[in-house]
Amino acid sequence: MFSLCILNTVDLTKLNTSKVKSMKRLFHSCTVKKLDLSLFDTSSVTDMSYMFDTFECKELNLDSFNTSKVKTMKGMFVSCKVEKLYLSSFDTSSVRDMHSMFALSQIKELNLNNFNTSKVKTMINMFRFCKVEKIDVRSFTEESLQETKAMFEGCRAQILYNENNGDKIMKEIIKAGDRRK
């Protein structure tokens, strides 16, 4: 919808998104100075794959998003350049796919401590070559997790984790090198 756009601001206040099921590639390759998504109704959305891939903005606040029905967040922020990303209200309890979710992204800090990953099947390349200073994955579990290949490959972030994350996740953290402080 807004693919390949370069804008100062976007007024989406009158856009009715209440019945939208897929927001796939909605802001693909967009550069926006300011984007207010506080009135976006995402309560019916099941697919947010690549929603902000190659997206650029100083600040992206998604705390108003209702993500309780989302099943895929694959590549959602791949190659995204954002100084501040707010995800504290994300309900990831239905998400199955986080493949490349933050791969190649440039985000200063990722606090994902509220993420429920109990149904996630794949985290392949999730943080691959991301340029992030700090990633908090202490809430990550692996009840359904099947694939973690290259989860942290090339990522130089300080990873906040705990030994209860599970064997698959821990192996990927060890491969990346322990940068816990």
CSV table of C-alpha atoms in Angstrom, one decimal, residues 23 38 77 83 160 167:
chain,number,residue,atom,x,y,z
A,23,MET,CA,-0.5,-6.1,6.6
A,38,SER,CA,-1.8,4.8,17.3
A,77,PHE,CA,11.6,-5.5,10.7
A,83,GLU,CA,16.4,4.6,16.4
A,160,LEU,CA,20.4,-10.6,27.8
A,167,ASP,CA,18.9,-25.9,24.6
